[in-house]
mmCIF file with all atom_site columns, C-alpha atoms in Angstrom:
data_model
loop_
_atom_site.group_PDB
_atom_site.id
_atom_site.type_symbol
_atom_site.label_atom_id
_atom_site.label_alt_id
_atom_site.label_comp_id
_atom_site.label_asym_id
_atom_site.label_entity_id
_atom_site.label_seq_id
_atom_site.pdbx_PDB_ins_code
_atom_site.Cartn_x
_atom_site.Cartn_y
_atom_site.Cartn_z
_atom_site.occupancy
_atom_site.B_iso_or_equiv
_atom_site.pdbx_formal_charge
_atom_site.auth_seq_id
_atom_site.auth_comp_id
_atom_site.auth_asym_id
_atom_site.auth_atom_id
_atom_site.pdbx_PDB_model_num
ATOM 1  C CA . ALA A 1 1  ? -4.617 28.304 12.310 1.00 59.00 ? 119 ALA A CA 1
ATOM 2  C CA . HIS A 1 2  ? -3.519 27.177 15.855 1.00 56.00 ? 120 HIS A CA 1
ATOM 3  C CA . ARG A 1 3  ? -5.753 24.523 15.269 1.00 61.00 ? 121 ARG A CA 1
ATOM 4  C CA . GLU A 1 4  ? -3.816 23.391 11.996 1.00 60.00 ? 122 GLU A CA 1
ATOM 5  C CA . ARG A 1 5  ? -0.777 23.484 13.901 1.00 56.00 ? 123 ARG A CA 1
ATOM 6  C CA . ALA A 1 6  ? -2.003 21.414 16.803 1.00 55.00 ? 124 ALA A CA 1
ATOM 7  C CA . GLU A 1 7  ? -2.793 18.884 14.198 1.00 56.00 ? 125 GLU A CA 1
ATOM 8  C CA . ARG A 1 8  ? 0.451  18.765 12.310 1.00 55.00 ? 126 ARG A CA 1
ATOM 9  C CA . ARG A 1 9  ? 1.738  18.153 16.174 1.00 54.00 ? 127 ARG A CA 1
ATOM 10 C CA . ALA A 1 10 ? -0.632 15.290 16.452 1.00 52.00 ? 128 ALA A CA 1
ATOM 11 C CA . VAL A 1 11 ? 0.567  13.964 13.215 1.00 48.00 ? 129 VAL A CA 1
ATOM 12 C CA . ARG A 1 12 ? 4.263  13.875 14.276 1.00 53.00 ? 130 ARG A CA 1
ATOM 13 C CA . ARG A 1 13 ? 4.022  12.858 17.434 1.00 49.00 ? 131 ARG A CA 1
ATOM 14 C CA . GLU A 1 14 ? 2.151  9.550  16.212 1.00 53.00 ? 132 GLU A CA 1
ATOM 15 C CA . VAL A 1 15 ? 5.109  8.469  14.229 1.00 65.00 ? 133 VAL A CA 1
ATOM 16 C CA . LEU A 1 16 ? 7.549  8.682  16.909 1.00 80.00 ? 134 LEU A CA 1
ATOM 17 C CA . GLU A 1 17 ? 8.637  6.039  18.637 1.00 87.00 ? 135 GLU A CA 1
ATOM 18 C CA . PRO A 1 18 ? 7.064  5.712  22.081 1.00 90.00 ? 136 PRO A CA 1
ATOM 19 C CA . PHE A 1 19 ? 10.256 6.370  23.857 1.00 89.00 ? 137 PHE A CA 1
ATOM 20 C CA . LEU A 1 20 ? 10.889 9.559  22.065 1.00 93.00 ? 138 LEU A CA 1
ATOM 21 C CA . ALA A 1 21 ? 7.495  10.714 22.429 1.00 92.00 ? 139 ALA A CA 1
ATOM 22 C CA . ARG A 1 22 ? 8.218  10.045 26.367 1.00 94.00 ? 140 ARG A CA 1
ATOM 23 C CA . VAL A 1 23 ? 11.549 11.878 25.852 1.00 95.00 ? 141 VAL A CA 1
ATOM 24 C CA . LEU A 1 24 ? 9.578  14.861 24.043 1.00 94.00 ? 142 LEU A CA 1
ATOM 25 C CA . GLU A 1 25 ? 7.201  15.244 26.520 1.00 93.00 ? 143 GLU A CA 1
ATOM 26 C CA . ALA A 1 26 ? 9.746  15.054 29.621 1.00 94.00 ? 144 ALA A CA 1
ATOM 27 C CA . ALA A 1 27 ? 12.176 17.719 27.874 1.00 93.00 ? 145 ALA A CA 1
ATOM 28 C CA . ASP A 1 28 ? 9.642  20.370 27.125 1.00 87.00 ? 146 ASP A CA 1
ATOM 29 C CA . GLY A 1 29 ? 10.626 22.655 29.733 1.00 82.00 ? 147 GLY A CA 1
ATOM 30 C CA . SER A 1 30 ? 12.895 20.604 31.513 1.00 88.00 ? 148 SER A CA 1
ATOM 31 C CA . ASP A 1 31 ? 16.663 22.179 32.427 1.00 85.00 ? 149 ASP A CA 1
ATOM 32 C CA . SER A 1 32 ? 18.765 18.940 32.554 1.00 92.00 ? 150 SER A CA 1
ATOM 33 C CA . VAL A 1 33 ? 19.427 15.700 30.891 1.00 94.00 ? 151 VAL A CA 1
ATOM 34 C CA . GLU A 1 34 ? 19.338 13.882 34.292 1.00 95.00 ? 152 GLU A CA 1
ATOM 35 C CA . THR A 1 35 ? 16.122 15.187 34.980 1.00 95.00 ? 153 THR A CA 1
ATOM 36 C CA . VAL A 1 36 ? 14.607 14.245 31.850 1.00 95.00 ? 154 VAL A CA 1
ATOM 37 C CA . ALA A 1 37 ? 16.096 10.730 32.124 1.00 96.00 ? 155 ALA A CA 1
ATOM 38 C CA . SER A 1 38 ? 14.584 10.375 35.849 1.00 96.00 ? 156 SER A CA 1
ATOM 39 C CA . ALA A 1 39 ? 11.053 11.131 34.248 1.00 95.00 ? 157 ALA A CA 1
ATOM 40 C CA . VAL A 1 40 ? 11.299 8.801  31.782 1.00 95.00 ? 158 VAL A CA 1
ATOM 41 C CA . GLY A 1 41 ? 13.102 5.864  33.410 1.00 95.00 ? 159 GLY A CA 1
ATOM 42 C CA . LEU A 1 42 ? 16.218 6.242  30.815 1.00 95.00 ? 160 LEU A CA 1
ATOM 43 C CA . SER A 1 43 ? 19.878 6.194  31.457 1.00 96.00 ? 161 SER A CA 1
ATOM 44 C CA . VAL A 1 44 ? 21.589 9.532  30.846 1.00 96.00 ? 162 VAL A CA 1
ATOM 45 C CA . SER A 1 45 ? 23.341 8.307  27.844 1.00 96.00 ? 163 SER A CA 1
ATOM 46 C CA . GLU A 1 46 ? 20.059 6.801  26.287 1.00 95.00 ? 164 GLU A CA 1
ATOM 47 C CA . THR A 1 47 ? 18.536 10.137 26.966 1.00 96.00 ? 165 THR A CA 1
ATOM 48 C CA . ARG A 1 48 ? 20.934 12.101 25.711 1.00 95.00 ? 166 ARG A CA 1
ATOM 49 C CA . ALA A 1 49 ? 20.983 10.063 22.643 1.00 96.00 ? 167 ALA A CA 1
ATOM 50 C CA . ALA A 1 50 ? 17.207 10.592 22.293 1.00 96.00 ? 168 ALA A CA 1
ATOM 51 C CA . LEU A 1 51 ? 17.304 14.159 22.929 1.00 95.00 ? 169 LEU A CA 1
ATOM 52 C CA . GLY A 1 52 ? 19.993 14.270 20.244 1.00 94.00 ? 170 GLY A CA 1
ATOM 53 C CA . ARG A 1 53 ? 17.732 12.640 17.643 1.00 95.00 ? 171 ARG A CA 1
ATOM 54 C CA . LEU A 1 54 ? 14.561 14.841 18.817 1.00 94.00 ? 172 LEU A CA 1
ATOM 55 C CA . GLU A 1 55 ? 16.489 17.860 18.161 1.00 92.00 ? 173 GLU A CA 1
ATOM 56 C CA . ALA A 1 56 ? 18.232 16.785 15.057 1.00 92.00 ? 174 ALA A CA 1
ATOM 57 C CA . GLU A 1 57 ? 14.679 15.884 13.703 1.00 90.00 ? 175 GLU A CA 1
ATOM 58 C CA . GLY A 1 58 ? 13.457 19.051 14.781 1.00 91.00 ? 176 GLY A CA 1
ATOM 59 C CA . TYR A 1 59 ? 11.054 18.340 17.380 1.00 92.00 ? 177 TYR A CA 1
ATOM 60 C CA . ILE A 1 60 ? 12.742 20.291 20.373 1.00 92.00 ? 178 ILE A CA 1
ATOM 61 C CA . SER A 1 61 ? 15.361 22.951 20.326 1.00 90.00 ? 179 SER A CA 1
ATOM 62 C CA . ARG A 1 62 ? 17.914 24.265 23.064 1.00 88.00 ? 180 ARG A CA 1
ATOM 63 C CA . THR A 1 63 ? 17.096 27.189 24.956 1.00 86.00 ? 181 THR A CA 1
ATOM 64 C CA . ASP A 1 64 ? 19.678 30.081 25.909 1.00 83.00 ? 182 ASP A CA 1
ATOM 65 C CA . LEU A 1 65 ? 19.333 28.723 29.624 1.00 80.00 ? 183 LEU A CA 1
ATOM 66 C CA . GLY A 1 66 ? 20.787 24.901 28.323 1.00 79.00 ? 184 GLY A CA 1
ATOM 67 C CA . GLY A 1 67 ? 16.859 23.441 28.560 1.00 85.00 ? 185 GLY A CA 1
ATOM 68 C CA . TRP A 1 68 ? 15.109 21.944 26.022 1.00 87.00 ? 186 TRP A CA 1
ATOM 69 C CA . GLU A 1 69 ? 11.609 23.679 23.967 1.00 86.00 ? 187 GLU A CA 1
ATOM 70 C CA . ARG A 1 70 ? 9.292  22.043 21.166 1.00 87.00 ? 188 ARG A CA 1
ATOM 71 C CA . ALA A 1 71 ? 9.767  23.191 17.874 1.00 84.00 ? 189 ALA A CA 1
ATOM 72 C CA . ALA A 1 72 ? 6.841  25.415 16.599 1.00 73.00 ? 190 ALA A CA 1
ATOM 73 C CA . PHE A 1 73 ? 5.121  23.572 13.621 1.00 59.00 ? 191 PHE A CA 1
#
């Protein structure tokens, strides 16, 4: 079961645009838009839009503490 989930994540990651894949990696466990933006070299507004898109598409979800975590597949 663990391997199947990992394979599904890999497939989903392959279809992401490169900048979204970078934002996804940086957002996992991060607690601020600014931190993610700095890690990927995007503006705060571009990063906020990317995070919103990733959340809307089910790749990440907000944590109770205000950060993000990857969605379980």
